[in-house]
Structures are given as structure tokens and as C-alpha cells.
Coordinates of C-alpha atoms in Angstrom, one line a residue:
X216 CA 0.0 0.0 0.0
X217 CA 2.8 2.4 0.8
X218 CA 4.5 1.7 -2.5
X219 CA 1.3 2.4 -4.2
X220 CA 0.8 5.7 -2.5
X221 CA 4.4 6.6 -3.1
X222 CA 4.0 5.9 -6.8
X223 CA 0.8 8.0 -6.9
X224 CA 2.8 10.8 -5.1
X225 CA 5.6 10.7 -7.6
X226 CA 3.3 10.7 -10.5
X227 CA 1.4 13.6 -9.0
X228 CA 4.5 15.5 -8.5
X229 CA 5.8 15.0 -11.9
X230 CA 2.5 16.0 -13.4
X231 CA 2.4 19.2 -11.2
X232 CA 6.0 20.1 -12.3
X233 CA 5.1 19.7 -16.0
X234 CA 2.1 21.8 -15.6
X235 CA 4.0 24.5 -13.8
X236 CA 6.7 24.6 -16.6
X237 CA 4.0 24.8 -19.1
X238 CA 2.3 27.6 -17.3
X239 CA 5.7 29.7 -17.2
X240 CA 6.2 29.0 -20.8
X241 CA 2.6 29.9 -21.6
X242 CA 2.8 33.4 -19.9
X243 CA 6.3 34.0 -21.4
X244 CA 5.0 33.7 -24.9
X245 CA 2.0 35.9 -24.5
X246 CA 2.1 38.9 -26.7
X247 CA 3.7 42.0 -25.0
X248 CA 2.9 44.6 -27.7
X249 CA 0.9 45.1 -30.9
X250 CA 3.3 43.7 -33.4
X251 CA 1.3 45.1 -36.5
X252 CA -0.8 48.3 -36.0
X253 CA -1.4 49.5 -39.5
X254 CA -2.2 46.6 -41.8
X255 CA -5.8 47.1 -43.0
X256 CA -8.1 44.2 -42.8
X257 CA -11.5 43.4 -44.0
X258 CA -12.9 43.6 -40.4
X259 CA -12.0 44.4 -36.9
X260 CA -13.3 41.7 -34.6
X261 CA -13.6 42.5 -30.6
X262 CA -14.3 39.9 -28.1
X263 CA -16.2 41.4 -25.2
X264 CA -14.8 41.1 -21.8
X265 CA -13.5 44.6 -21.0
X266 CA -14.2 48.5 -21.8
X267 CA -10.6 48.7 -23.1
X268 CA -11.2 46.0 -25.7
X269 CA -14.3 47.8 -27.0
X270 CA -12.8 51.3 -27.0
X271 CA -9.7 49.9 -28.9
X272 CA -12.1 48.4 -31.5
X273 CA -14.1 51.6 -32.0
X274 CA -10.8 53.6 -32.2
X275 CA -9.4 51.2 -34.8
X276 CA -12.5 51.6 -37.0
X277 CA -12.4 55.3 -36.7
X278 CA -8.7 55.1 -37.9
X279 CA -9.8 53.0 -40.9
X280 CA -7.7 50.0 -39.9
X281 CA -10.5 47.7 -40.9
X282 CA -13.5 48.0 -43.2
X283 CA -16.1 46.8 -40.6
X284 CA -16.3 46.2 -37.0
X285 CA -17.9 43.1 -35.4
X286 CA -18.4 42.9 -31.7
X287 CA -19.0 39.3 -30.4
X288 CA -20.6 38.5 -27.1
X289 CA -22.8 41.5 -26.6
X290 CA -25.7 41.2 -24.3
X291 CA -29.0 40.4 -26.1
X292 CA -30.8 43.6 -24.9
X293 CA -27.9 46.0 -25.7
X294 CA -28.1 48.2 -28.7
X295 CA -25.2 49.9 -30.6
X296 CA -26.4 53.3 -29.2
X297 CA -26.5 52.0 -25.6
X298 CA -23.1 50.3 -26.0
X299 CA -21.6 53.6 -27.3
X300 CA -23.1 55.6 -24.4
X301 CA -21.5 53.1 -21.9
X302 CA -18.2 53.9 -23.5
X303 CA -18.8 57.6 -23.5
X304 CA -18.8 57.4 -27.4
X305 CA -22.4 58.8 -27.9
X306 CA -20.8 61.3 -30.5
X307 CA -19.4 58.3 -32.6
X308 CA -20.0 59.3 -36.2
X309 CA -23.2 57.9 -37.9
X310 CA -21.2 56.9 -41.0
X311 CA -19.1 54.6 -38.9
X312 CA -22.0 53.1 -37.0
X313 CA -23.3 51.7 -40.2
X314 CA -20.1 49.7 -40.4
X315 CA -20.5 48.1 -37.0
X316 CA -22.3 44.8 -36.3
X317 CA -23.1 43.2 -32.9
X318 CA -23.1 39.6 -32.1
X319 CA -25.5 38.6 -29.4
X320 CA -25.1 34.8 -29.3
X321 CA -21.8 34.1 -27.7
X322 CA -21.1 33.8 -24.1
X323 CA -17.7 32.1 -24.1
X324 CA -14.5 31.8 -26.4
X325 CA -15.7 29.0 -28.4
X326 CA -19.0 30.7 -29.0
X327 CA -17.2 33.8 -29.9
X328 CA -15.2 32.0 -32.7
X329 CA -18.3 30.3 -34.0
X330 CA -20.5 33.4 -34.0
X331 CA -17.6 35.3 -35.8
X332 CA -17.1 32.6 -38.3
X333 CA -20.8 32.7 -39.1
X334 CA -20.6 36.5 -39.7
X335 CA -17.4 36.2 -41.6
X336 CA -18.9 33.8 -44.0
X337 CA -22.2 35.8 -44.5
X338 CA -20.2 39.0 -45.2
X339 CA -17.5 37.5 -47.2
X340 CA -14.7 38.5 -44.7
X341 CA -11.3 37.1 -45.5
X342 CA -9.0 39.0 -42.9
X343 CA -9.6 40.3 -39.4
X344 CA -7.8 42.1 -36.8
X345 CA -8.6 40.3 -33.5
X346 CA -8.9 42.5 -30.5
X347 CA -8.9 40.8 -27.1
X348 CA -6.7 40.8 -23.8
X349 CA -3.2 39.7 -24.3
X350 CA -3.7 36.8 -21.8
X351 CA -6.7 35.7 -23.8
X352 CA -5.1 36.0 -27.3
X353 CA -3.6 32.4 -27.5
X354 CA -6.8 30.6 -26.7
X355 CA -8.8 32.9 -28.9
X356 CA -6.5 32.2 -31.8
X357 CA -6.8 28.5 -31.3
X358 CA -10.5 28.6 -31.4
X359 CA -10.7 31.0 -34.4
X360 CA -8.3 29.0 -36.5
X361 CA -10.3 25.9 -35.8
X362 CA -13.6 27.5 -37.1
X363 CA -12.0 29.4 -40.0
X364 CA -8.6 28.0 -40.8
X365 CA -8.4 30.0 -44.1
X366 CA -9.0 33.4 -42.3
X367 CA -6.0 35.7 -42.1
X368 CA -5.8 37.1 -38.5
X369 CA -3.7 39.9 -37.2
X370 CA -3.5 39.9 -33.4
X371 CA -4.2 43.2 -31.6
X372 CA -3.8 42.5 -27.9
X373 CA -4.9 45.0 -25.3
X374 CA -3.2 45.2 -21.9
X375 CA -5.7 45.8 -18.9
X376 CA -4.1 47.8 -16.2
X377 CA -5.2 45.4 -13.5
X378 CA -3.3 42.5 -15.2
X379 CA 0.4 42.7 -14.1
X380 CA 1.6 40.4 -17.0
X381 CA 5.3 41.3 -16.6
X382 CA 5.5 40.3 -13.0
X383 CA 2.5 38.0 -12.9
X384 CA 3.8 35.7 -10.2
X385 CA 4.0 38.5 -7.6
X386 CA 0.3 39.5 -7.9
X387 CA -2.3 36.9 -6.6
X388 CA -5.1 38.3 -8.8
X389 CA -2.9 38.0 -11.9
X390 CA -1.4 34.7 -10.8
X391 CA -4.9 33.2 -10.5
X392 CA -5.9 34.6 -13.8
X393 CA -2.9 33.2 -15.7
X394 CA -3.4 29.9 -14.0
X395 CA -7.0 29.8 -15.0
X396 CA -6.3 30.9 -18.5
X397 CA -3.5 28.4 -19.0
X398 CA -5.7 25.6 -17.7
X399 CA -8.4 26.5 -20.1
X400 CA -5.9 26.7 -23.0
X401 CA -4.7 23.1 -22.1
X402 CA -8.3 21.9 -22.1
X403 CA -8.9 23.5 -25.4
X404 CA -6.0 21.9 -27.0
X405 CA -6.9 18.6 -25.6
X406 CA -10.5 19.0 -26.8
X407 CA -9.2 19.7 -30.4
X408 CA -7.0 16.8 -30.3
X409 CA -10.0 14.6 -29.5
X410 CA -12.3 16.3 -31.8
X411 CA -14.6 17.8 -29.3
X412 CA -15.3 21.3 -28.1
X413 CA -14.4 22.8 -24.7
X414 CA -17.9 24.1 -24.3
X415 CA -18.8 26.4 -21.3
X416 CA -15.4 25.9 -19.9
X417 CA -14.1 28.3 -22.3

């Protein structure tokens, strides 16, 4: 019995060490800047989850970095006017508003990718600039590339002030966030490997 418990302990320790090394590598390879700020794409796609993402998306459209703007994961009852009011953008030009579409179906990353893929196919979109938080970018790319492997994607990460990415291990909130995101990333990869979706866990 002791040998069995010892074996389980050893296997558990090895598994934990592998997971921890993977976590460090995951955070180390997250984007730290926007590598390409100017290439124009057919559309800008914003995944909801923070005002900084939304504000960035609307600013990019205003700067004509993309032809259209699609916001995925907007609450069902939220209109474009109400969304802009929340962002203090009530004076956003009407001509640009006509180039904005809202997606109301998605509530997780998998559904963000599915909802965006449906919109891209309907609108003939072949290239997008993907706007989401830096820590969320790798998993988002994984899901988007699964849904639309032919789509050209330019990463446009945003960096929430509350997320201390550079010293993530020193801040409990950021440590927990990175741990959860890495775990979700691993689960998403395993789901793809076995041909299933990660579902609400994403």
C-alpha cells in the first residue's frame, strides 16, 4: 500500500512540475505589444470582456484600420447606441456606426469563434484584426483557427491595467488569472486533439 501511495505521489509531483513549466512558458509567450498596428483588414473583431477592448475596437474603426467592426458576445438587450453610451462615445460618427455589427449569441470563447465565423462567411470577410486581452489571445486564436482555418488573423492584444503580466507571479489576482487561462488553454488543446469542443469551460 505504501508503495502504491508513493507511486501516486511521484506521478502527481511529476504532473504538477510539467504543468508548472507549461504555465511559465505559456505566460512567457503571451504578446507584450501590438506587432502590427497598421495593416488594413476586411474587419476588426472585438471579443467582449472589458471596456478597453471595446474602446480599442471603435478607435481602430475610426482610424480605418478595418473595413467593418464586429463585436462578439454583446448582451442580447444591448443596442449599439447603448453600448456607445456606456463607452462615452455617444458622438461616434453615424457613417461609422453603419459599419458596426453586434453579435448577441456568444457567451464564451468557443461561441465567440463560432459566432464570428458565421458572420465572416455571411459577409465575405477574409481577414480580421482580432482584439482581445493579451492573456486571452492564444486561446482565442486556437478557437478561431479551428472555425476558420483559411482566415487571415492579425493579433491586436490589449493590456488591462489590472493585469500585471510582466510580474504575474507577484500578484495573486494576476497569478490566479494566468493559472485559469493556461488551464483553459490546455483543455482547449486537448478538446481539439480529440475532436470535441471545450464548451462552457471556455
